[in-house]
mmCIF file of C-alpha atoms in Angstrom:
data_model
loop_
_atom_site.group_PDB
_atom_site.id
_atom_site.type_symbol
_atom_site.label_atom_id
_atom_site.label_comp_id
_atom_site.label_asym_id
_atom_site.label_seq_id
_atom_site.Cartn_x
_atom_site.Cartn_y
_atom_site.Cartn_z
ATOM 1 C CA UNK A 122 0.000 0.000 0.000
ATOM 2 C CA UNK A 123 2.857 2.389 0.790
ATOM 3 C CA UNK A 124 4.398 1.632 -2.591
ATOM 4 C CA UNK A 125 1.115 2.293 -4.389
ATOM 5 C CA UNK A 126 0.601 5.555 -2.500
ATOM 6 C CA UNK A 127 4.152 6.676 -3.253
ATOM 7 C CA UNK A 128 3.701 5.874 -6.935
ATOM 8 C CA UNK A 129 0.317 7.635 -7.068
ATOM 9 C CA UNK A 130 1.039 10.783 -5.077
ATOM 10 C CA UNK A 131 4.756 10.820 -4.357
ATOM 11 C CA UNK A 132 7.352 13.112 -5.890
ATOM 12 C CA UNK A 133 5.059 16.140 -6.078
ATOM 13 C CA UNK A 134 6.292 19.464 -4.629
ATOM 14 C CA UNK A 135 4.720 21.044 -1.572
ATOM 15 C CA UNK A 136 3.380 23.990 -3.557
ATOM 16 C CA UNK A 137 1.364 21.577 -5.677
ATOM 17 C CA UNK A 138 -0.315 20.148 -2.596
ATOM 18 C CA UNK A 139 -1.289 23.610 -1.364
ATOM 19 C CA UNK A 140 -2.723 24.372 -4.799
ATOM 20 C CA UNK A 141 -4.505 21.015 -4.764
ATOM 21 C CA UNK A 142 -5.899 21.683 -1.282
ATOM 22 C CA UNK A 143 -7.094 25.119 -2.339
ATOM 23 C CA UNK A 144 -8.860 23.661 -5.372
ATOM 24 C CA UNK A 145 -10.511 20.959 -3.258
ATOM 25 C CA UNK A 146 -11.705 23.413 -0.593
ATOM 26 C CA UNK A 147 -12.986 25.747 -3.274
ATOM 27 C CA UNK A 148 -14.812 22.953 -5.100
ATOM 28 C CA UNK A 149 -16.386 21.550 -1.905
ATOM 29 C CA UNK A 150 -17.535 25.059 -1.024
ATOM 30 C CA UNK A 151 -18.946 25.848 -4.473
ATOM 31 C CA UNK A 152 -22.441 24.691 -3.667
ATOM 32 C CA UNK A 153 -24.537 27.868 -3.781
ATOM 33 C CA UNK A 154 -24.749 28.022 -7.577
ATOM 34 C CA UNK A 155 -25.886 24.389 -7.734
ATOM 35 C CA UNK A 156 -29.315 25.355 -6.435
ATOM 36 C CA UNK A 157 -29.414 29.003 -7.517
ATOM 37 C CA UNK A 158 -32.450 28.472 -9.745
ATOM 38 C CA UNK A 159 -34.348 26.857 -6.863
ATOM 39 C CA UNK A 160 -33.422 29.760 -4.575
ATOM 40 C CA UNK A 161 -34.640 32.311 -7.106
ATOM 41 C CA UNK A 162 -38.004 30.630 -7.595
ATOM 42 C CA UNK A 163 -38.660 29.630 -3.965
ATOM 43 C CA UNK A 164 -37.258 32.635 -2.102
ATOM 44 C CA UNK A 165 -37.341 35.528 -4.566
ATOM 45 C CA UNK A 166 -40.484 34.742 -6.498
ATOM 46 C CA UNK A 167 -38.816 34.535 -9.899
ATOM 47 C CA UNK A 168 -40.450 32.595 -12.698
ATOM 48 C CA UNK A 169 -38.662 29.549 -14.091
ATOM 49 C CA UNK A 170 -37.742 31.445 -17.252
ATOM 50 C CA UNK A 171 -36.365 34.415 -15.321
ATOM 51 C CA UNK A 172 -34.413 32.117 -13.009
ATOM 52 C CA UNK A 173 -32.940 30.396 -16.058
ATOM 53 C CA UNK A 174 -31.960 33.754 -17.523
ATOM 54 C CA UNK A 175 -30.199 34.815 -14.319
ATOM 55 C CA UNK A 176 -28.333 31.517 -14.031
ATOM 56 C CA UNK A 177 -27.432 31.804 -17.726
ATOM 57 C CA UNK A 178 -25.820 35.149 -16.905
ATOM 58 C CA UNK A 179 -23.482 33.267 -14.594
ATOM 59 C CA UNK A 180 -22.340 31.220 -17.584
ATOM 60 C CA UNK A 181 -21.775 34.296 -19.731
ATOM 61 C CA UNK A 182 -19.691 35.836 -16.969
ATOM 62 C CA UNK A 183 -17.756 32.586 -16.804
ATOM 63 C CA UNK A 184 -16.751 32.791 -20.464
ATOM 64 C CA UNK A 185 -15.339 36.284 -19.980
ATOM 65 C CA UNK A 186 -13.733 35.298 -16.679
ATOM 66 C CA UNK A 187 -11.944 32.324 -18.223
ATOM 67 C CA UNK A 188 -10.229 34.522 -20.812
ATOM 68 C CA UNK A 189 -9.517 37.304 -18.317
ATOM 69 C CA UNK A 190 -8.089 34.844 -15.800
ATOM 70 C CA UNK A 191 -5.632 33.483 -18.358
ATOM 71 C CA UNK A 192 -4.453 36.952 -19.386
ATOM 72 C CA UNK A 193 -4.027 38.077 -15.770
ATOM 73 C CA UNK A 194 -2.184 34.864 -14.844
ATOM 74 C CA UNK A 195 0.472 35.819 -17.420
ATOM 75 C CA UNK A 196 0.393 39.515 -16.507
ATOM 76 C CA UNK A 197 -0.118 39.755 -12.740
ATOM 77 C CA UNK A 198 1.150 36.263 -12.024
ATOM 78 C CA UNK A 199 -0.558 33.077 -10.876
ATOM 79 C CA UNK A 200 -0.608 33.865 -7.150
ATOM 80 C CA UNK A 201 -2.013 37.368 -7.499
ATOM 81 C CA UNK A 202 -4.751 36.209 -9.884
ATOM 82 C CA UNK A 203 -5.756 33.382 -7.568
ATOM 83 C CA UNK A 204 -5.675 35.556 -4.464
ATOM 84 C CA UNK A 205 -7.681 38.483 -5.777
ATOM 85 C CA UNK A 206 -10.233 36.441 -7.721
ATOM 86 C CA UNK A 207 -11.017 34.362 -4.627
ATOM 87 C CA UNK A 208 -11.211 37.462 -2.453
ATOM 88 C CA UNK A 209 -13.590 39.135 -4.903
ATOM 89 C CA UNK A 210 -15.684 35.953 -5.159
ATOM 90 C CA UNK A 211 -16.073 35.762 -1.380
ATOM 91 C CA UNK A 212 -17.214 39.382 -1.225
ATOM 92 C CA UNK A 213 -19.705 38.959 -4.070
ATOM 93 C CA UNK A 214 -21.126 35.774 -2.579
ATOM 94 C CA UNK A 215 -21.581 37.503 0.786
ATOM 95 C CA UNK A 216 -23.343 40.387 -0.972
ATOM 96 C CA UNK A 217 -25.578 37.910 -2.780
ATOM 97 C CA UNK A 218 -26.569 36.429 0.572
ATOM 98 C CA UNK A 219 -28.220 39.708 1.573
ATOM 99 C CA UNK A 220 -29.462 40.866 -1.855
ATOM 100 C CA UNK A 221 -33.239 40.892 -2.226
ATOM 101 C CA UNK A 222 -33.946 42.692 -5.505
ATOM 102 C CA UNK A 223 -33.802 40.555 -8.636
ATOM 103 C CA UNK A 224 -31.923 43.096 -10.809
ATOM 104 C CA UNK A 225 -29.161 43.320 -8.188
ATOM 105 C CA UNK A 226 -29.085 39.533 -7.833
ATOM 106 C CA UNK A 227 -28.722 39.234 -11.626
ATOM 107 C CA UNK A 228 -25.791 41.676 -11.689
ATOM 108 C CA UNK A 229 -24.075 39.919 -8.785
ATOM 109 C CA UNK A 230 -24.582 36.537 -10.468
ATOM 110 C CA UNK A 231 -22.888 37.675 -13.690
ATOM 111 C CA UNK A 232 -20.009 39.130 -11.652
ATOM 112 C CA UNK A 233 -19.725 35.864 -9.724
ATOM 113 C CA UNK A 234 -19.513 33.933 -12.967
ATOM 114 C CA UNK A 235 -16.638 36.199 -13.960
ATOM 115 C CA UNK A 236 -14.573 35.804 -10.789
ATOM 116 C CA UNK A 237 -15.418 32.125 -10.259
ATOM 117 C CA UNK A 238 -13.948 31.277 -13.670
ATOM 118 C CA UNK A 239 -10.804 33.359 -13.346
ATOM 119 C CA UNK A 240 -8.836 31.011 -11.028
ATOM 120 C CA UNK A 241 -8.841 27.842 -13.165
ATOM 121 C CA UNK A 242 -6.322 28.985 -15.836
ATOM 122 C CA UNK A 243 -4.065 30.278 -13.062
ATOM 123 C CA UNK A 244 -4.431 27.084 -11.013
ATOM 124 C CA UNK A 245 -3.471 24.850 -13.939
ATOM 125 C CA UNK A 246 -0.669 27.171 -15.091
ATOM 126 C CA UNK A 247 0.786 27.162 -11.565
ATOM 127 C CA UNK A 248 0.625 23.351 -11.409
ATOM 128 C CA UNK A 249 2.507 23.104 -14.702
ATOM 129 C CA UNK A 250 5.023 25.666 -13.420
ATOM 130 C CA UNK A 251 5.951 23.662 -10.329
ATOM 131 C CA UNK A 252 5.447 20.006 -11.297
ATOM 132 C CA UNK A 253 8.189 18.317 -13.340
ATOM 133 C CA UNK A 254 7.048 16.960 -16.699
ATOM 134 C CA UNK A 255 7.640 13.383 -15.536
ATOM 135 C CA UNK A 256 5.098 13.780 -12.710
ATOM 136 C CA UNK A 257 2.406 15.819 -14.450
ATOM 137 C CA UNK A 258 0.291 12.820 -15.342
ATOM 138 C CA UNK A 259 0.064 11.972 -11.623
ATOM 139 C CA UNK A 260 -0.625 15.586 -10.718
ATOM 140 C CA UNK A 261 -3.453 15.978 -13.217
ATOM 141 C CA UNK A 262 -4.918 12.617 -12.258
ATOM 142 C CA UNK A 263 -5.114 13.759 -8.640
ATOM 143 C CA UNK A 264 -6.584 17.081 -9.746
ATOM 144 C CA UNK A 265 -9.375 15.339 -11.681
ATOM 145 C CA UNK A 266 -10.036 13.086 -8.694
ATOM 146 C CA UNK A 267 -10.265 15.999 -6.249
ATOM 147 C CA UNK A 268 -12.550 17.917 -8.614
ATOM 148 C CA UNK A 269 -15.069 15.078 -8.677
ATOM 149 C CA UNK A 270 -14.717 14.420 -4.947
ATOM 150 C CA UNK A 271 -15.368 18.106 -4.296
ATOM 151 C CA UNK A 272 -18.389 18.140 -6.611
ATOM 152 C CA UNK A 273 -19.908 15.171 -4.806
ATOM 153 C CA UNK A 274 -19.385 16.824 -1.425
ATOM 154 C CA UNK A 275 -20.754 20.142 -2.717
ATOM 155 C CA UNK A 276 -23.955 18.508 -3.922
ATOM 156 C CA UNK A 277 -24.498 16.890 -0.519
ATOM 157 C CA UNK A 278 -23.791 20.124 1.391
ATOM 158 C CA UNK A 279 -26.038 22.171 -0.892
ATOM 159 C CA UNK A 280 -29.034 20.006 -0.077
ATOM 160 C CA UNK A 281 -28.350 20.010 3.656
ATOM 161 C CA UNK A 282 -27.704 23.754 4.005
ATOM 162 C CA UNK A 283 -30.649 24.736 1.806
ATOM 163 C CA UNK A 284 -32.933 22.939 4.268
ATOM 164 C CA UNK A 285 -31.460 24.977 7.120
ATOM 165 C CA UNK A 286 -31.156 28.440 5.579
ATOM 166 C CA UNK A 287 -30.316 29.960 2.213
ATOM 167 C CA UNK A 288 -28.460 32.701 4.072
ATOM 168 C CA UNK A 289 -26.267 30.062 5.703
ATOM 169 C CA UNK A 290 -25.785 28.455 2.300
ATOM 170 C CA UNK A 291 -24.407 31.610 0.687
ATOM 171 C CA UNK A 292 -22.299 32.610 3.700
ATOM 172 C CA UNK A 293 -20.795 29.113 3.998
ATOM 173 C CA UNK A 294 -19.879 29.272 0.297
ATOM 174 C CA UNK A 295 -18.221 32.655 0.864
ATOM 175 C CA UNK A 296 -16.398 31.270 3.904
ATOM 176 C CA UNK A 297 -14.968 28.325 1.943
ATOM 177 C CA UNK A 298 -13.709 30.775 -0.682
ATOM 178 C CA UNK A 299 -12.032 32.854 2.034
ATOM 179 C CA UNK A 300 -10.305 29.716 3.344
ATOM 180 C CA UNK A 301 -8.967 29.036 -0.153
ATOM 181 C CA UNK A 302 -7.672 32.611 -0.390
ATOM 182 C CA UNK A 303 -5.944 32.222 2.987
ATOM 183 C CA UNK A 304 -4.241 28.980 1.894
ATOM 184 C CA UNK A 305 -2.987 30.714 -1.266
ATOM 185 C CA UNK A 306 -1.808 33.833 0.574
ATOM 186 C CA UNK A 307 -0.072 31.785 3.257
ATOM 187 C CA UNK A 308 1.494 28.900 1.382
ATOM 188 C CA UNK A 309 1.535 29.451 -2.399
ATOM 189 C CA UNK A 310 4.443 31.501 -3.768
ATOM 190 C CA UNK A 311 4.440 33.147 -7.169
ATOM 191 C CA UNK A 312 5.359 30.458 -9.680
ATOM 192 C CA UNK A 313 5.499 32.590 -12.839
ATOM 193 C CA UNK A 314 8.953 33.767 -13.923
ATOM 194 C CA UNK A 315 8.134 37.392 -14.680
ATOM 195 C CA UNK A 316 11.069 37.817 -17.032
ATOM 196 C CA UNK A 317 9.249 35.533 -19.483
ATOM 197 C CA UNK A 318 6.457 38.072 -19.943
ATOM 198 C CA UNK A 319 8.692 40.135 -22.231
ATOM 199 C CA UNK A 320 9.895 37.152 -24.252
ATOM 200 C CA UNK A 321 6.705 36.647 -26.207
ATOM 201 C CA UNK A 322 4.325 39.472 -27.052
ATOM 202 C CA UNK A 323 1.832 37.552 -29.148
ATOM 203 C CA UNK A 324 -0.643 37.419 -26.281
ATOM 204 C CA UNK A 325 -4.007 35.721 -26.588
ATOM 205 C CA UNK A 326 -3.857 35.955 -30.383
ATOM 206 C CA UNK A 327 -0.973 33.475 -30.384
ATOM 207 C CA UNK A 328 -3.097 30.841 -28.644
ATOM 208 C CA UNK A 329 -6.066 31.549 -30.901
ATOM 209 C CA UNK A 330 -3.979 31.102 -34.068
ATOM 210 C CA UNK A 331 -1.891 28.102 -32.974
ATOM 211 C CA UNK A 332 -3.176 25.448 -35.389
ATOM 212 C CA UNK A 333 -1.693 22.445 -33.610
ATOM 213 C CA UNK A 334 -3.134 23.623 -30.313
ATOM 214 C CA UNK A 335 -6.537 24.516 -31.755
ATOM 215 C CA UNK A 336 -6.943 21.059 -33.314
ATOM 216 C CA UNK A 337 -6.293 19.585 -29.873
ATOM 217 C CA UNK A 338 -8.730 22.065 -28.287
ATOM 218 C CA UNK A 339 -11.330 21.083 -30.896
ATOM 219 C CA UNK A 340 -10.971 17.419 -29.944
ATOM 220 C CA UNK A 341 -11.282 18.402 -26.282
ATOM 221 C CA UNK A 342 -14.485 20.265 -27.133
ATOM 222 C CA UNK A 343 -15.895 17.027 -28.541
ATOM 223 C CA UNK A 344 -14.939 15.294 -25.289
ATOM 224 C CA UNK A 345 -16.660 18.057 -23.291
ATOM 225 C CA UNK A 346 -19.770 17.857 -25.497
ATOM 226 C CA UNK A 347 -19.987 14.119 -24.907
ATOM 227 C CA UNK A 348 -19.508 14.457 -21.151
ATOM 228 C CA UNK A 349 -22.175 17.159 -20.904
ATOM 229 C CA UNK A 350 -24.779 14.730 -22.269
ATOM 230 C CA UNK A 351 -24.963 13.213 -18.786
ATOM 231 C CA UNK A 352 -26.378 16.314 -17.133
ATOM 232 C CA UNK A 353 -28.366 17.752 -20.036
ATOM 233 C CA UNK A 354 -29.836 15.216 -22.481
ATOM 234 C CA UNK A 355 -29.664 11.904 -20.651
ATOM 235 C CA UNK A 356 -32.249 12.912 -17.996
ATOM 236 C CA UNK A 357 -34.710 13.660 -20.806
ATOM 237 C CA UNK A 358 -34.047 10.299 -22.444
ATOM 238 C CA UNK A 359 -34.512 8.460 -19.149
ATOM 239 C CA UNK A 360 -37.796 10.233 -18.525
ATOM 240 C CA UNK A 361 -38.962 9.275 -22.023
ATOM 241 C CA UNK A 362 -38.129 5.666 -21.154
ATOM 242 C CA UNK A 363 -40.401 5.904 -18.107
ATOM 243 C CA UNK A 364 -37.577 6.028 -15.564
ATOM 244 C CA UNK A 365 -37.869 8.200 -12.465
ATOM 245 C CA UNK A 366 -35.587 11.047 -11.321
ATOM 246 C CA UNK A 367 -34.343 8.655 -8.646
ATOM 247 C CA UNK A 368 -33.103 6.354 -11.408
ATOM 248 C CA UNK A 369 -31.190 9.247 -12.956
ATOM 249 C CA UNK A 370 -29.698 10.033 -9.557
ATOM 250 C CA UNK A 371 -28.581 6.427 -9.240
ATOM 251 C CA UNK A 372 -26.730 6.569 -12.575
ATOM 252 C CA UNK A 373 -24.994 9.833 -11.631
ATOM 253 C CA UNK A 374 -24.093 8.511 -8.169
ATOM 254 C CA UNK A 375 -22.596 5.296 -9.572
ATOM 255 C CA UNK A 376 -20.518 7.279 -12.057
ATOM 256 C CA UNK A 377 -19.246 9.655 -9.357
ATOM 257 C CA UNK A 378 -18.471 6.797 -6.987
ATOM 258 C CA UNK A 379 -16.503 4.991 -9.691
ATOM 259 C CA UNK A 380 -14.334 8.063 -10.241
ATOM 260 C CA UNK A 381 -13.773 8.673 -6.533
ATOM 261 C CA UNK A 382 -12.834 5.041 -5.896
ATOM 262 C CA UNK A 383 -11.032 4.212 -9.128
ATOM 263 C CA UNK A 384 -9.313 7.349 -10.391
ATOM 264 C CA UNK A 385 -6.243 6.873 -8.206
ATOM 265 C CA UNK A 386 -5.623 3.530 -9.917
ATOM 266 C CA UNK A 387 -5.512 5.029 -13.413
ATOM 267 C CA UNK A 388 -1.799 6.025 -13.644
ATOM 268 C CA UNK A 389 -0.451 2.449 -13.629
ATOM 269 C CA UNK A 390 -2.884 1.578 -16.427
ATOM 270 C CA UNK A 391 -1.688 4.314 -18.778
ATOM 271 C CA UNK A 392 2.015 4.435 -17.927
ATOM 272 C CA UNK A 393 4.190 3.504 -20.880
ATOM 273 C CA UNK A 394 1.471 4.181 -23.455
ATOM 274 C CA UNK A 395 1.547 7.098 -25.874
ATOM 275 C CA UNK A 396 -0.840 9.838 -24.863
ATOM 276 C CA UNK A 397 -2.739 9.982 -28.135
ATOM 277 C CA UNK A 398 -3.309 6.214 -27.974
ATOM 278 C CA UNK A 399 -4.745 6.508 -24.469
ATOM 279 C CA UNK A 400 -6.935 9.420 -25.567
ATOM 280 C CA UNK A 401 -8.190 7.513 -28.597
ATOM 281 C CA UNK A 402 -9.053 4.524 -26.386
ATOM 282 C CA UNK A 403 -10.785 6.796 -23.891
ATOM 283 C CA UNK A 404 -12.869 8.604 -26.530
ATOM 284 C CA UNK A 405 -13.763 5.263 -28.088
ATOM 285 C CA UNK A 406 -15.082 3.996 -24.747
ATOM 286 C CA UNK A 407 -17.031 7.195 -24.165
ATOM 287 C CA UNK A 408 -18.535 6.968 -27.640
ATOM 288 C CA UNK A 409 -19.486 3.314 -27.171
ATOM 289 C CA UNK A 410 -21.015 4.062 -23.762
ATOM 290 C CA UNK A 411 -23.247 6.841 -25.026
ATOM 291 C CA UNK A 412 -24.014 5.019 -28.259
ATOM 292 C CA UNK A 413 -25.330 2.092 -26.217
ATOM 293 C CA UNK A 414 -28.101 4.343 -24.882
ATOM 294 C CA UNK A 415 -29.816 3.952 -28.245
ATOM 295 C CA UNK A 416 -30.750 0.455 -27.025
ATOM 296 C CA UNK A 417 -31.407 1.377 -23.391
ATOM 297 C CA UNK A 418 -34.885 1.102 -21.928
ATOM 298 C CA UNK A 419 -34.061 -0.284 -18.474
ATOM 299 C CA UNK A 420 -32.019 1.152 -15.622
ATOM 300 C CA UNK A 421 -29.519 -1.721 -15.794
ATOM 301 C CA UNK A 422 -28.540 -0.782 -19.355
ATOM 302 C CA UNK A 423 -28.067 2.861 -18.364
ATOM 303 C CA UNK A 424 -25.861 1.782 -15.464
ATOM 304 C CA UNK A 425 -23.685 -0.446 -17.654
ATOM 305 C CA UNK A 426 -23.341 2.296 -20.268
ATOM 306 C CA UNK A 427 -22.440 4.812 -17.554
ATOM 307 C CA UNK A 428 -19.664 2.531 -16.298
ATOM 308 C CA UNK A 429 -18.211 2.313 -19.820
ATOM 309 C CA UNK A 430 -18.175 6.068 -20.501
ATOM 310 C CA UNK A 431 -16.985 6.856 -16.957
ATOM 311 C CA UNK A 432 -13.963 4.576 -17.397
ATOM 312 C CA UNK A 433 -13.261 6.425 -20.645
ATOM 313 C CA UNK A 434 -13.455 9.789 -18.879
ATOM 314 C CA UNK A 435 -11.114 8.560 -16.162
ATOM 315 C CA UNK A 436 -8.539 7.421 -18.715
ATOM 316 C CA UNK A 437 -8.801 10.665 -20.703
ATOM 317 C CA UNK A 438 -8.265 13.144 -17.872
ATOM 318 C CA UNK A 439 -4.493 12.828 -17.199
ATOM 319 C CA UNK A 440 -3.187 12.680 -20.807
ATOM 320 C CA UNK A 441 -5.599 15.389 -21.954
ATOM 321 C CA UNK A 442 -4.278 17.812 -19.340
ATOM 322 C CA UNK A 443 -0.702 16.694 -19.973
ATOM 323 C CA UNK A 444 -0.894 17.391 -23.719
ATOM 324 C CA UNK A 445 -2.423 20.763 -22.941
ATOM 325 C CA UNK A 446 0.566 21.569 -20.733
ATOM 326 C CA UNK A 447 3.104 20.371 -23.304
ATOM 327 C CA UNK A 448 1.711 22.591 -26.058
ATOM 328 C CA UNK A 449 1.474 25.721 -23.885
ATOM 329 C CA UNK A 450 4.510 28.052 -24.034
ATOM 330 C CA UNK A 451 5.593 28.932 -20.514
ATOM 331 C CA UNK A 452 5.374 32.671 -21.103
ATOM 332 C CA UNK A 453 1.784 32.322 -22.406
ATOM 333 C CA UNK A 454 0.684 29.419 -20.255
ATOM 334 C CA UNK A 455 -2.198 31.246 -18.604
ATOM 335 C CA UNK A 456 -3.610 32.409 -21.936
ATOM 336 C CA UNK A 457 -3.377 28.932 -23.424
ATOM 337 C CA UNK A 458 -5.160 27.503 -20.380
ATOM 338 C CA UNK A 459 -7.961 30.031 -20.776
ATOM 339 C CA UNK A 460 -8.524 29.004 -24.408
ATOM 340 C CA UNK A 461 -8.516 25.343 -23.371
ATOM 341 C CA UNK A 462 -10.996 25.955 -20.552
ATOM 342 C CA UNK A 463 -13.420 27.721 -22.894
ATOM 343 C CA UNK A 464 -14.337 24.318 -24.322
ATOM 344 C CA UNK A 465 -16.348 23.445 -21.211
ATOM 345 C CA UNK A 466 -18.722 26.450 -21.023
ATOM 346 C CA UNK A 467 -19.052 26.295 -24.809
ATOM 347 C CA UNK A 468 -20.096 22.653 -24.574
ATOM 348 C CA UNK A 469 -22.426 23.438 -21.671
ATOM 349 C CA UNK A 470 -24.132 26.063 -23.856
ATOM 350 C CA UNK A 471 -24.328 24.162 -27.153
ATOM 351 C CA UNK A 472 -25.025 20.623 -25.940
ATOM 352 C CA UNK A 473 -28.462 21.220 -24.383
ATOM 353 C CA UNK A 474 -29.576 23.427 -27.278
ATOM 354 C CA UNK A 475 -28.510 21.091 -30.093
ATOM 355 C CA UNK A 476 -28.995 17.903 -28.090
ATOM 356 C CA UNK A 477 -32.600 18.679 -27.223
ATOM 357 C CA UNK A 478 -33.365 19.393 -30.867
ATOM 358 C CA UNK A 479 -31.625 16.197 -31.914
ATOM 359 C CA UNK A 480 -33.454 14.078 -29.339
ATOM 360 C CA UNK A 481 -36.829 15.490 -30.436
ATOM 361 C CA UNK A 482 -36.243 14.736 -34.118
ATOM 362 C CA UNK A 483 -34.021 11.648 -34.031
ATOM 363 C CA UNK A 484 -35.197 9.856 -30.919
ATOM 364 C CA UNK A 485 -32.874 6.965 -30.029
ATOM 365 C CA UNK A 486 -30.789 7.697 -33.109
ATOM 366 C CA UNK A 487 -29.523 10.748 -31.223
ATOM 367 C CA UNK A 488 -27.309 8.409 -29.225
ATOM 368 C CA UNK A 489 -25.948 6.808 -32.379
ATOM 369 C CA UNK A 490 -24.892 10.290 -33.506
ATOM 370 C CA UNK A 491 -23.328 10.991 -30.101
ATOM 371 C CA UNK A 492 -21.474 7.685 -30.130
ATOM 372 C CA UNK A 493 -20.217 8.402 -33.645
ATOM 373 C CA UNK A 494 -18.837 11.753 -32.448
ATOM 374 C CA UNK A 495 -16.839 9.865 -29.841
ATOM 375 C CA UNK A 496 -15.408 7.542 -32.474
ATOM 376 C CA UNK A 497 -14.585 10.504 -34.734
ATOM 377 C CA UNK A 498 -12.729 12.155 -31.833
ATOM 378 C CA UNK A 499 -10.855 8.886 -31.195
ATOM 379 C CA UNK A 500 -9.803 8.756 -34.849
ATOM 380 C CA UNK A 501 -8.800 12.406 -34.645
ATOM 381 C CA UNK A 502 -6.380 11.676 -31.806
ATOM 382 C CA UNK A 503 -4.881 8.730 -33.684
ATOM 383 C CA UNK A 504 -4.392 10.830 -36.825
ATOM 384 C CA UNK A 505 -3.070 14.026 -35.212
ATOM 385 C CA UNK A 506 -1.344 12.575 -32.165
ATOM 386 C CA UNK A 507 2.063 11.702 -33.686
ATOM 387 C CA UNK A 508 2.473 15.151 -35.272
ATOM 388 C CA UNK A 509 1.286 16.747 -32.034
ATOM 389 C CA UNK A 510 3.905 14.803 -30.066
ATOM 390 C CA UNK A 511 6.624 15.965 -32.459
ATOM 391 C CA UNK A 512 5.488 19.571 -32.120
ATOM 392 C CA UNK A 513 5.446 19.317 -28.321
ATOM 393 C CA UNK A 514 9.004 17.925 -28.375
ATOM 394 C CA UNK A 515 10.117 20.749 -30.679
ATOM 395 C CA UNK A 516 8.649 23.369 -28.363
ATOM 396 C CA UNK A 517 10.256 21.788 -25.312
ATOM 397 C CA UNK A 518 13.639 21.794 -27.065
ATOM 398 C CA UNK A 519 13.228 25.442 -28.076
ATOM 399 C CA UNK A 520 12.375 26.364 -24.482
ATOM 400 C CA UNK A 521 15.470 24.607 -23.149
ATOM 401 C CA UNK A 522 17.657 26.378 -25.699
ATOM 402 C CA UNK A 523 16.235 29.775 -24.731
ATOM 403 C CA UNK A 524 16.818 29.006 -21.059
ATOM 404 C CA UNK A 525 20.450 28.108 -21.762
ATOM 405 C CA UNK A 526 20.954 31.359 -23.654
ATOM 406 C CA UNK A 527 19.264 33.363 -20.900
ATOM 407 C CA UNK A 528 21.295 31.561 -18.234
#
């Protein structure tokens, strides 16, 4: 057991663990927005459509915040971006706790979306800064595990606190954010080498015109679009099959439990395999899992399919993040992370809109289309992976040469 633990979590610097702890605390505490629509309708008298519009504003703020967070991580530095975004988020959440007028709540919600999305590019950039390339797969695997563990805990806490008091819910969320800010201020040094900021002046445009990187981001968008099916389209399909909300909750719980229990065992499975091969295998499993829903009409089939696509998601997480790190120039790492992270809100916006239309018109064939997208993404990784690996090696060599000249 000691050997397994050392292989899974050993060799990572202390700064990484403080970043990891901050991310976990922040994720566990991010429960207020999970039931924001319920709060608006139950406590503030908003209609369902108005509540949806307000919550949608949070997503729009998140898109802007993702880009802004990446730019600031390369301009201010990782630590400053993390510290001030968490501080601002805590203040806005506390203000939201006492806001009663819907226009003010809407404005605060958009602002929260902005500051809640700013830390992620800085978090990931800081992890890449401090973790040696040989240990990044382990680091990102643990990050994915903590994210899902935190989400599970947040969902549980949201339900419990909402029964006690919505005021307590919002203030507890703000308090968890303050704790994260304290951890960062106390234990996380600045990891960005500021001299690099003058080495490359291409800015965000460089990331947005990097063809090799954008092809990879496009494949990641397909992965995000597939994953989002679980929370957007699958509940509708299960209802059409006569299954209850409790059945949907069972599928989600089994998937989350599998990640929490099994994710730490992923690194030994993928060690020694080329990253694009692992990604192709993972996307193939995800595609097969969702494609199987075309034949699902009982809970057991949904559960089996969920196990298949969850295993695929578990395998995809470490190499996907690792490739992202390899293709990101150090001096523009925050900006590259912001472009990468845009895939998730984009998928969250497009998947329910297009997926609902597809399900209405195609019925069960919708899942055949979804499964085919997974197989297309798998083929994309197999076709582009070798060239992507060569480009990543070229960039790493160029970085080492620049460092020798600068040294």
